[in-house]
């Protein structure tokens, strides 16, 4: 009987020691090592790919932001502030979605087929708005010039980037609203256009937040 109790105690002691060792290794040492490596080699990515302006964090290069006017009485959604470059449409999950203004509560696409009548109407309305908003007295946007990313949200609804084509058709409007030469604004777009990752992955893109930060600095200078 004593031997049985003694063996049980030894087994319990060995099991407890194993639990403590595994907890220490997998719950403390391993996370600290991984965190240390991430902070040492990939500091920016490990901390959320932060973008800073004026010495403070203003967003992430991975998450889009809205550039809208204050919501007016009677409006369900705010109007875009057209002095800034605009990102992709923000109704990633549709009109009844939680994520309609790049809010991080939920992300996802409309889940509607290409022949869905409601989706087709959204696209038509978005294209008409892009043509109207970006046409100026000396520059008229043609419907055929409007790229797909200007009238459709991304799969997550949080896309931080737009195509160079969409940025280009906004140049004249942004220049006019801010009292800047078109050539200066176009230069900003060109400077903030990124090519394909590793030369073959993805598509050329322009990060809207980074572009608008540069625009704000340009306006402040002059």
PDB file of N, CA, C and O in Angstrom, residues 4-62:
ATOM      1  N   UNK A   4       2.471   1.740  -3.297  1.00  0.00           N
ATOM      2  CA  UNK A   4       1.513   2.280  -4.275  1.00  0.00           C
ATOM      3  C   UNK A   4       1.353   3.788  -4.109  1.00  0.00           C
ATOM      4  O   UNK A   4       1.337   4.544  -5.076  1.00  0.00           O
ATOM      5  N   UNK A   5       1.248   4.219  -2.864  1.00  0.00           N
ATOM      6  CA  UNK A   5       1.107   5.652  -2.593  1.00  0.00           C
ATOM      7  C   UNK A   5       2.360   6.384  -3.009  1.00  0.00           C
ATOM      8  O   UNK A   5       2.317   7.481  -3.594  1.00  0.00           O
ATOM      9  N   UNK A   6       3.502   5.778  -2.705  1.00  0.00           N
ATOM     10  CA  UNK A   6       4.786   6.399  -3.052  1.00  0.00           C
ATOM     11  C   UNK A   6       4.949   6.520  -4.557  1.00  0.00           C
ATOM     12  O   UNK A   6       5.415   7.549  -5.065  1.00  0.00           O
ATOM     13  N   UNK A   7       4.576   5.484  -5.294  1.00  0.00           N
ATOM     14  CA  UNK A   7       4.671   5.523  -6.751  1.00  0.00           C
ATOM     15  C   UNK A   7       3.743   6.585  -7.340  1.00  0.00           C
ATOM     16  O   UNK A   7       4.110   7.302  -8.287  1.00  0.00           O
ATOM     17  N   UNK A   8       2.558   6.659  -6.765  1.00  0.00           N
ATOM     18  CA  UNK A   8       1.596   7.670  -7.243  1.00  0.00           C
ATOM     19  C   UNK A   8       2.137   9.079  -7.013  1.00  0.00           C
ATOM     20  O   UNK A   8       2.019   9.957  -7.872  1.00  0.00           O
ATOM     21  N   UNK A   9       2.739   9.284  -5.845  1.00  0.00           N
ATOM     22  CA  UNK A   9       3.297  10.600  -5.524  1.00  0.00           C
ATOM     23  C   UNK A   9       4.430  10.948  -6.482  1.00  0.00           C
ATOM     24  O   UNK A   9       4.550  12.104  -6.927  1.00  0.00           O
ATOM     25  N   UNK A  10       5.282   9.941  -6.771  1.00  0.00           N
ATOM     26  CA  UNK A  10       6.388  10.186  -7.703  1.00  0.00           C
ATOM     27  C   UNK A  10       5.862  10.535  -9.096  1.00  0.00           C
ATOM     28  O   UNK A  10       6.386  11.426  -9.769  1.00  0.00           O
ATOM     29  N   UNK A  11       4.834   9.815  -9.531  1.00  0.00           N
ATOM     30  CA  UNK A  11       4.251  10.090 -10.848  1.00  0.00           C
ATOM     31  C   UNK A  11       3.640  11.483 -10.905  1.00  0.00           C
ATOM     32  O   UNK A  11       3.789  12.218 -11.892  1.00  0.00           O
ATOM     33  N   UNK A  12       2.924  11.844  -9.818  1.00  0.00           N
ATOM     34  CA  UNK A  12       2.330  13.178  -9.773  1.00  0.00           C
ATOM     35  C   UNK A  12       3.405  14.260  -9.768  1.00  0.00           C
ATOM     36  O   UNK A  12       3.284  15.293 -10.431  1.00  0.00           O
ATOM     37  N   UNK A  13       4.476  13.989  -9.042  1.00  0.00           N
ATOM     38  CA  UNK A  13       5.584  14.946  -8.996  1.00  0.00           C
ATOM     39  C   UNK A  13       6.252  15.095 -10.351  1.00  0.00           C
ATOM     40  O   UNK A  13       6.570  16.214 -10.786  1.00  0.00           O
ATOM     41  N   UNK A  14       6.448  13.965 -11.034  1.00  0.00           N
ATOM     42  CA  UNK A  14       7.060  14.012 -12.370  1.00  0.00           C
ATOM     43  C   UNK A  14       6.151  14.733 -13.357  1.00  0.00           C
ATOM     44  O   UNK A  14       6.615  15.525 -14.192  1.00  0.00           O
ATOM     45  N   UNK A  15       4.855  14.456 -13.253  1.00  0.00           N
ATOM     46  CA  UNK A  15       3.909  15.122 -14.143  1.00  0.00           C
ATOM     47  C   UNK A  15       3.873  16.621 -13.909  1.00  0.00           C
ATOM     48  O   UNK A  15       3.804  17.410 -14.857  1.00  0.00           O
ATOM     49  N   UNK A  16       3.924  17.017 -12.627  1.00  0.00           N
ATOM     50  CA  UNK A  16       3.915  18.441 -12.292  1.00  0.00           C
ATOM     51  C   UNK A  16       5.166  19.135 -12.805  1.00  0.00           C
ATOM     52  O   UNK A  16       5.098  20.240 -13.355  1.00  0.00           O
ATOM     53  N   UNK A  17       6.311  18.461 -12.649  1.00  0.00           N
ATOM     54  CA  UNK A  17       7.570  19.039 -13.156  1.00  0.00           C
ATOM     55  C   UNK A  17       7.528  19.182 -14.675  1.00  0.00           C
ATOM     56  O   UNK A  17       7.968  20.201 -15.230  1.00  0.00           O
ATOM     57  N   UNK A  18       6.991  18.179 -15.360  1.00  0.00           N
ATOM     58  CA  UNK A  18       6.882  18.240 -16.815  1.00  0.00           C
ATOM     59  C   UNK A  18       5.967  19.386 -17.240  1.00  0.00           C
ATOM     60  O   UNK A  18       6.252  20.118 -18.196  1.00  0.00           O
ATOM     61  N   UNK A  19       4.856  19.544 -16.504  1.00  0.00           N
ATOM     62  CA  UNK A  19       3.918  20.635 -16.811  1.00  0.00           C
ATOM     63  C   UNK A  19       4.591  21.994 -16.647  1.00  0.00           C
ATOM     64  O   UNK A  19       4.441  22.893 -17.484  1.00  0.00           O
ATOM     65  N   UNK A  20       5.339  22.129 -15.541  1.00  0.00           N
ATOM     66  CA  UNK A  20       6.012  23.405 -15.283  1.00  0.00           C
ATOM     67  C   UNK A  20       7.068  23.698 -16.349  1.00  0.00           C
ATOM     68  O   UNK A  20       7.205  24.836 -16.810  1.00  0.00           O
ATOM     69  N   UNK A  21       7.825  22.665 -16.747  1.00  0.00           N
ATOM     70  CA  UNK A  21       8.855  22.852 -17.773  1.00  0.00           C
ATOM     71  C   UNK A  21       8.229  23.238 -19.109  1.00  0.00           C
ATOM     72  O   UNK A  21       8.679  24.165 -19.783  1.00  0.00           O
ATOM     73  N   UNK A  22       7.177  22.498 -19.505  1.00  0.00           N
ATOM     74  CA  UNK A  22       6.507  22.796 -20.768  1.00  0.00           C
ATOM     75  C   UNK A  22       5.880  24.196 -20.742  1.00  0.00           C
ATOM     76  O   UNK A  22       5.918  24.924 -21.735  1.00  0.00           O
ATOM     77  N   UNK A  23       5.289  24.563 -19.593  1.00  0.00           N
ATOM     78  CA  UNK A  23       4.708  25.895 -19.470  1.00  0.00           C
ATOM     79  C   UNK A  23       5.777  26.971 -19.613  1.00  0.00           C
ATOM     80  O   UNK A  23       5.575  27.987 -20.293  1.00  0.00           O
ATOM     81  N   UNK A  24       6.909  26.743 -18.989  1.00  0.00           N
ATOM     82  CA  UNK A  24       8.016  27.702 -19.058  1.00  0.00           C
ATOM     83  C   UNK A  24       8.549  27.819 -20.482  1.00  0.00           C
ATOM     84  O   UNK A  24       8.766  28.930 -20.984  1.00  0.00           O
ATOM     85  N   UNK A  25       8.731  26.670 -21.148  1.00  0.00           N
ATOM     86  CA  UNK A  25       9.307  26.678 -22.499  1.00  0.00           C
ATOM     87  C   UNK A  25       8.335  27.243 -23.525  1.00  0.00           C
ATOM     88  O   UNK A  25       8.686  28.129 -24.303  1.00  0.00           O
ATOM     89  N   UNK A  26       7.112  26.700 -23.532  1.00  0.00           N
ATOM     90  CA  UNK A  26       6.160  27.096 -24.578  1.00  0.00           C
ATOM     91  C   UNK A  26       5.378  28.363 -24.239  1.00  0.00           C
ATOM     92  O   UNK A  26       4.904  29.055 -25.140  1.00  0.00           O
ATOM     93  N   UNK A  27       5.234  28.646 -22.955  1.00  0.00           N
ATOM     94  CA  UNK A  27       4.434  29.796 -22.561  1.00  0.00           C
ATOM     95  C   UNK A  27       5.229  31.038 -22.233  1.00  0.00           C
ATOM     96  O   UNK A  27       4.675  32.139 -22.201  1.00  0.00           O
ATOM     97  N   UNK A  28       6.528  30.899 -21.998  1.00  0.00           N
ATOM     98  CA  UNK A  28       7.346  32.053 -21.631  1.00  0.00           C
ATOM     99  C   UNK A  28       8.558  32.203 -22.549  1.00  0.00           C
ATOM    100  O   UNK A  28       8.703  33.227 -23.239  1.00  0.00           O
ATOM    101  N   UNK A  29       9.412  31.195 -22.571  1.00  0.00           N
ATOM    102  CA  UNK A  29      10.668  31.313 -23.325  1.00  0.00           C
ATOM    103  C   UNK A  29      10.414  31.453 -24.823  1.00  0.00           C
ATOM    104  O   UNK A  29      10.943  32.365 -25.480  1.00  0.00           O
ATOM    105  N   UNK A  30       9.583  30.555 -25.400  1.00  0.00           N
ATOM    106  CA  UNK A  30       9.333  30.594 -26.840  1.00  0.00           C
ATOM    107  C   UNK A  30       8.697  31.917 -27.284  1.00  0.00           C
ATOM    108  O   UNK A  30       9.179  32.550 -28.228  1.00  0.00           O
ATOM    109  N   UNK A  31       7.610  32.389 -26.614  1.00  0.00           N
ATOM    110  CA  UNK A  31       7.047  33.685 -27.020  1.00  0.00           C
ATOM    111  C   UNK A  31       8.051  34.833 -26.913  1.00  0.00           C
ATOM    112  O   UNK A  31       8.076  35.721 -27.770  1.00  0.00           O
ATOM    113  N   UNK A  32       8.893  34.827 -25.868  1.00  0.00           N
ATOM    114  CA  UNK A  32       9.883  35.889 -25.720  1.00  0.00           C
ATOM    115  C   UNK A  32      10.912  35.848 -26.838  1.00  0.00           C
ATOM    116  O   UNK A  32      11.319  36.895 -27.366  1.00  0.00           O
ATOM    117  N   UNK A  33      11.338  34.647 -27.225  1.00  0.00           N
ATOM    118  CA  UNK A  33      12.319  34.508 -28.311  1.00  0.00           C
ATOM    119  C   UNK A  33      11.721  34.990 -29.634  1.00  0.00           C
ATOM    120  O   UNK A  33      12.348  35.756 -30.377  1.00  0.00           O
ATOM    121  N   UNK A  34      10.491  34.532 -29.934  1.00  0.00           N
ATOM    122  CA  UNK A  34       9.828  34.932 -31.182  1.00  0.00           C
ATOM    123  C   UNK A  34       9.604  36.446 -31.201  1.00  0.00           C
ATOM    124  O   UNK A  34       9.844  37.109 -32.217  1.00  0.00           O
ATOM    125  N   UNK A  35       9.145  37.001 -30.069  1.00  0.00           N
ATOM    126  CA  UNK A  35       8.924  38.451 -29.988  1.00  0.00           C
ATOM    127  C   UNK A  35      10.232  39.205 -30.171  1.00  0.00           C
ATOM    128  O   UNK A  35      10.290  40.223 -30.878  1.00  0.00           O
ATOM    129  N   UNK A  36      11.304  38.704 -29.548  1.00  0.00           N
ATOM    130  CA  UNK A  36      12.609  39.354 -29.679  1.00  0.00           C
ATOM    131  C   UNK A  36      13.112  39.351 -31.113  1.00  0.00           C
ATOM    132  O   UNK A  36      13.623  40.364 -31.605  1.00  0.00           O
ATOM    133  N   UNK A  37      12.961  38.211 -31.784  1.00  0.00           N
ATOM    134  CA  UNK A  37      13.390  38.119 -33.181  1.00  0.00           C
ATOM    135  C   UNK A  37      12.563  39.057 -34.058  1.00  0.00           C
ATOM    136  O   UNK A  37      13.091  39.759 -34.913  1.00  0.00           O
ATOM    137  N   UNK A  38      11.248  39.068 -33.831  1.00  0.00           N
ATOM    138  CA  UNK A  38      10.371  39.926 -34.623  1.00  0.00           C
ATOM    139  C   UNK A  38      10.711  41.399 -34.425  1.00  0.00           C
ATOM    140  O   UNK A  38      10.787  42.171 -35.382  1.00  0.00           O
ATOM    141  N   UNK A  39      10.943  41.788 -33.155  1.00  0.00           N
ATOM    142  CA  UNK A  39      11.268  43.188 -32.878  1.00  0.00           C
ATOM    143  C   UNK A  39      12.638  43.563 -33.431  1.00  0.00           C
ATOM    144  O   UNK A  39      12.852  44.690 -33.876  1.00  0.00           O
ATOM    145  N   UNK A  40      13.558  42.606 -33.418  1.00  0.00           N
ATOM    146  CA  UNK A  40      14.904  42.888 -33.891  1.00  0.00           C
ATOM    147  C   UNK A  40      15.025  42.931 -35.406  1.00  0.00           C
ATOM    148  O   UNK A  40      15.707  43.796 -35.960  1.00  0.00           O
ATOM    149  N   UNK A  41      14.344  42.012 -36.089  1.00  0.00           N
ATOM    150  CA  UNK A  41      14.490  41.901 -37.542  1.00  0.00           C
ATOM    151  C   UNK A  41      13.354  42.551 -38.329  1.00  0.00           C
ATOM    152  O   UNK A  41      13.557  43.012 -39.449  1.00  0.00           O
ATOM    153  N   UNK A  42      12.143  42.565 -37.746  1.00  0.00           N
ATOM    154  CA  UNK A  42      10.980  43.088 -38.459  1.00  0.00           C
ATOM    155  C   UNK A  42      10.199  44.049 -37.557  1.00  0.00           C
ATOM    156  O   UNK A  42       8.994  43.900 -37.372  1.00  0.00           O
ATOM    157  N   UNK A  43      10.904  45.032 -37.007  1.00  0.00           N
ATOM    158  CA  UNK A  43      10.310  45.900 -36.001  1.00  0.00           C
ATOM    159  C   UNK A  43       9.029  46.566 -36.480  1.00  0.00           C
ATOM    160  O   UNK A  43       8.011  46.564 -35.785  1.00  0.00           O
ATOM    161  N   UNK A  44       9.044  47.153 -37.675  1.00  0.00           N
ATOM    162  CA  UNK A  44       7.875  47.876 -38.161  1.00  0.00           C
ATOM    163  C   UNK A  44       6.685  46.956 -38.374  1.00  0.00           C
ATOM    164  O   UNK A  44       5.562  47.255 -37.968  1.00  0.00           O
ATOM    165  N   UNK A  45       6.928  45.810 -39.009  1.00  0.00           N
ATOM    166  CA  UNK A  45       5.840  44.865 -39.251  1.00  0.00           C
ATOM    167  C   UNK A  45       5.311  44.286 -37.947  1.00  0.00           C
ATOM    168  O   UNK A  45       4.095  44.103 -37.784  1.00  0.00           O
ATOM    169  N   UNK A  46       6.193  44.003 -37.004  1.00  0.00           N
ATOM    170  CA  UNK A  46       5.760  43.428 -35.730  1.00  0.00           C
ATOM    171  C   UNK A  46       4.881  44.382 -34.948  1.00  0.00           C
ATOM    172  O   UNK A  46       4.014  43.962 -34.173  1.00  0.00           O
ATOM    173  N   UNK A  47       5.066  45.670 -35.156  1.00  0.00           N
ATOM    174  CA  UNK A  47       4.288  46.673 -34.428  1.00  0.00           C
ATOM    175  C   UNK A  47       3.091  47.203 -35.204  1.00  0.00           C
ATOM    176  O   UNK A  47       2.513  48.223 -34.841  1.00  0.00           O
ATOM    177  N   UNK A  48       2.738  46.516 -36.297  1.00  0.00           N
ATOM    178  CA  UNK A  48       1.530  46.886 -37.025  1.00  0.00           C
ATOM    179  C   UNK A  48       1.752  47.738 -38.248  1.00  0.00           C
ATOM    180  O   UNK A  48       0.823  48.362 -38.744  1.00  0.00           O
ATOM    181  N   UNK A  49       2.997  47.783 -38.757  1.00  0.00           N
ATOM    182  CA  UNK A  49       3.302  48.575 -39.965  1.00  0.00           C
ATOM    183  C   UNK A  49       2.806  50.008 -39.823  1.00  0.00           C
ATOM    184  O   UNK A  49       2.071  50.531 -40.658  1.00  0.00           O
ATOM    185  N   UNK A  50       3.234  50.631 -38.723  1.00  0.00           N
ATOM    186  CA  UNK A  50       2.748  51.973 -38.391  1.00  0.00           C
ATOM    187  C   UNK A  50       3.271  53.032 -39.357  1.00  0.00           C
ATOM    188  O   UNK A  50       4.394  52.960 -39.843  1.00  0.00           O
ATOM    189  N   UNK A  51       2.424  54.019 -39.609  1.00  0.00           N
ATOM    190  CA  UNK A  51       2.814  55.194 -40.381  1.00  0.00           C
ATOM    191  C   UNK A  51       2.771  56.387 -39.442  1.00  0.00           C
ATOM    192  O   UNK A  51       1.787  56.588 -38.723  1.00  0.00           O
ATOM    193  N   UNK A  52       3.850  57.168 -39.436  1.00  0.00           N
ATOM    194  CA  UNK A  52       3.933  58.323 -38.545  1.00  0.00           C
ATOM    195  C   UNK A  52       3.947  59.621 -39.338  1.00  0.00           C
ATOM    196  O   UNK A  52       4.446  59.675 -40.452  1.00  0.00           O
ATOM    197  N   UNK A  53       3.395  60.654 -38.736  1.00  0.00           N
ATOM    198  CA  UNK A  53       3.421  62.002 -39.305  1.00  0.00           C
ATOM    199  C   UNK A  53       3.444  62.984 -38.144  1.00  0.00           C
ATOM    200  O   UNK A  53       2.743  62.779 -37.146  1.00  0.00           O
ATOM    201  N   UNK A  54       4.257  64.011 -38.247  1.00  0.00           N
ATOM    202  CA  UNK A  54       4.402  64.999 -37.172  1.00  0.00           C
ATOM    203  C   UNK A  54       4.782  64.333 -35.852  1.00  0.00           C
ATOM    204  O   UNK A  54       4.335  64.755 -34.781  1.00  0.00           O
ATOM    205  N   UNK A  55       5.575  63.277 -35.950  1.00  0.00           N
ATOM    206  CA  UNK A  55       6.083  62.632 -34.740  1.00  0.00           C
ATOM    207  C   UNK A  55       5.127  61.712 -34.024  1.00  0.00           C
ATOM    208  O   UNK A  55       5.428  61.218 -32.937  1.00  0.00           O
ATOM    209  N   UNK A  56       3.965  61.419 -34.620  1.00  0.00           N
ATOM    210  CA  UNK A  56       3.014  60.520 -33.956  1.00  0.00           C
ATOM    211  C   UNK A  56       2.434  59.526 -34.961  1.00  0.00           C
ATOM    212  O   UNK A  56       2.436  59.781 -36.166  1.00  0.00           O
ATOM    213  N   UNK A  57       1.963  58.409 -34.450  1.00  0.00           N
ATOM    214  CA  UNK A  57       1.374  57.376 -35.300  1.00  0.00           C
ATOM    215  C   UNK A  57       0.010  57.845 -35.785  1.00  0.00           C
ATOM    216  O   UNK A  57      -0.850  58.238 -34.984  1.00  0.00           O
ATOM    217  N   UNK A  58      -0.186  57.813 -37.101  1.00  0.00           N
ATOM    218  CA  UNK A  58      -1.461  58.266 -37.679  1.00  0.00           C
ATOM    219  C   UNK A  58      -2.220  57.134 -38.375  1.00  0.00           C
ATOM    220  O   UNK A  58      -3.332  57.345 -38.860  1.00  0.00           O
ATOM    221  N   UNK A  59      -1.624  55.958 -38.423  1.00  0.00           N
ATOM    222  CA  UNK A  59      -2.311  54.852 -39.072  1.00  0.00           C
ATOM    223  C   UNK A  59      -1.362  53.719 -39.374  1.00  0.00           C
ATOM    224  O   UNK A  59      -0.202  53.710 -38.930  1.00  0.00           O
ATOM    225  N   UNK A  60      -1.853  52.763 -40.136  1.00  0.00           N
ATOM    226  CA  UNK A  60      -1.068  51.608 -40.558  1.00  0.00           C
ATOM    227  C   UNK A  60      -1.040  51.548 -42.075  1.00  0.00           C
ATOM    228  O   UNK A  60      -2.025  51.903 -42.734  1.00  0.00           O
ATOM    229  N   UNK A  61       0.075  51.096 -42.613  1.00  0.00           N
ATOM    230  CA  UNK A  61       0.176  50.964 -44.069  1.00  0.00           C
ATOM    231  C   UNK A  61      -0.686  49.820 -44.581  1.00  0.00           C
ATOM    232  O   UNK A  61      -0.832  49.644 -45.796  1.00  0.00           O
ATOM    233  N   UNK A  62      -1.282  49.052 -43.672  1.00  0.00           N
ATOM    234  CA  UNK A  62      -2.081  47.886 -44.059  1.00  0.00           C
ATOM    235  C   UNK A  62      -3.581  48.152 -44.034  1.00  0.00           C
ATOM    236  O   UNK A  62      -4.358  47.344 -44.530  1.00  0.00           O
TER     237      UNK A  62
END
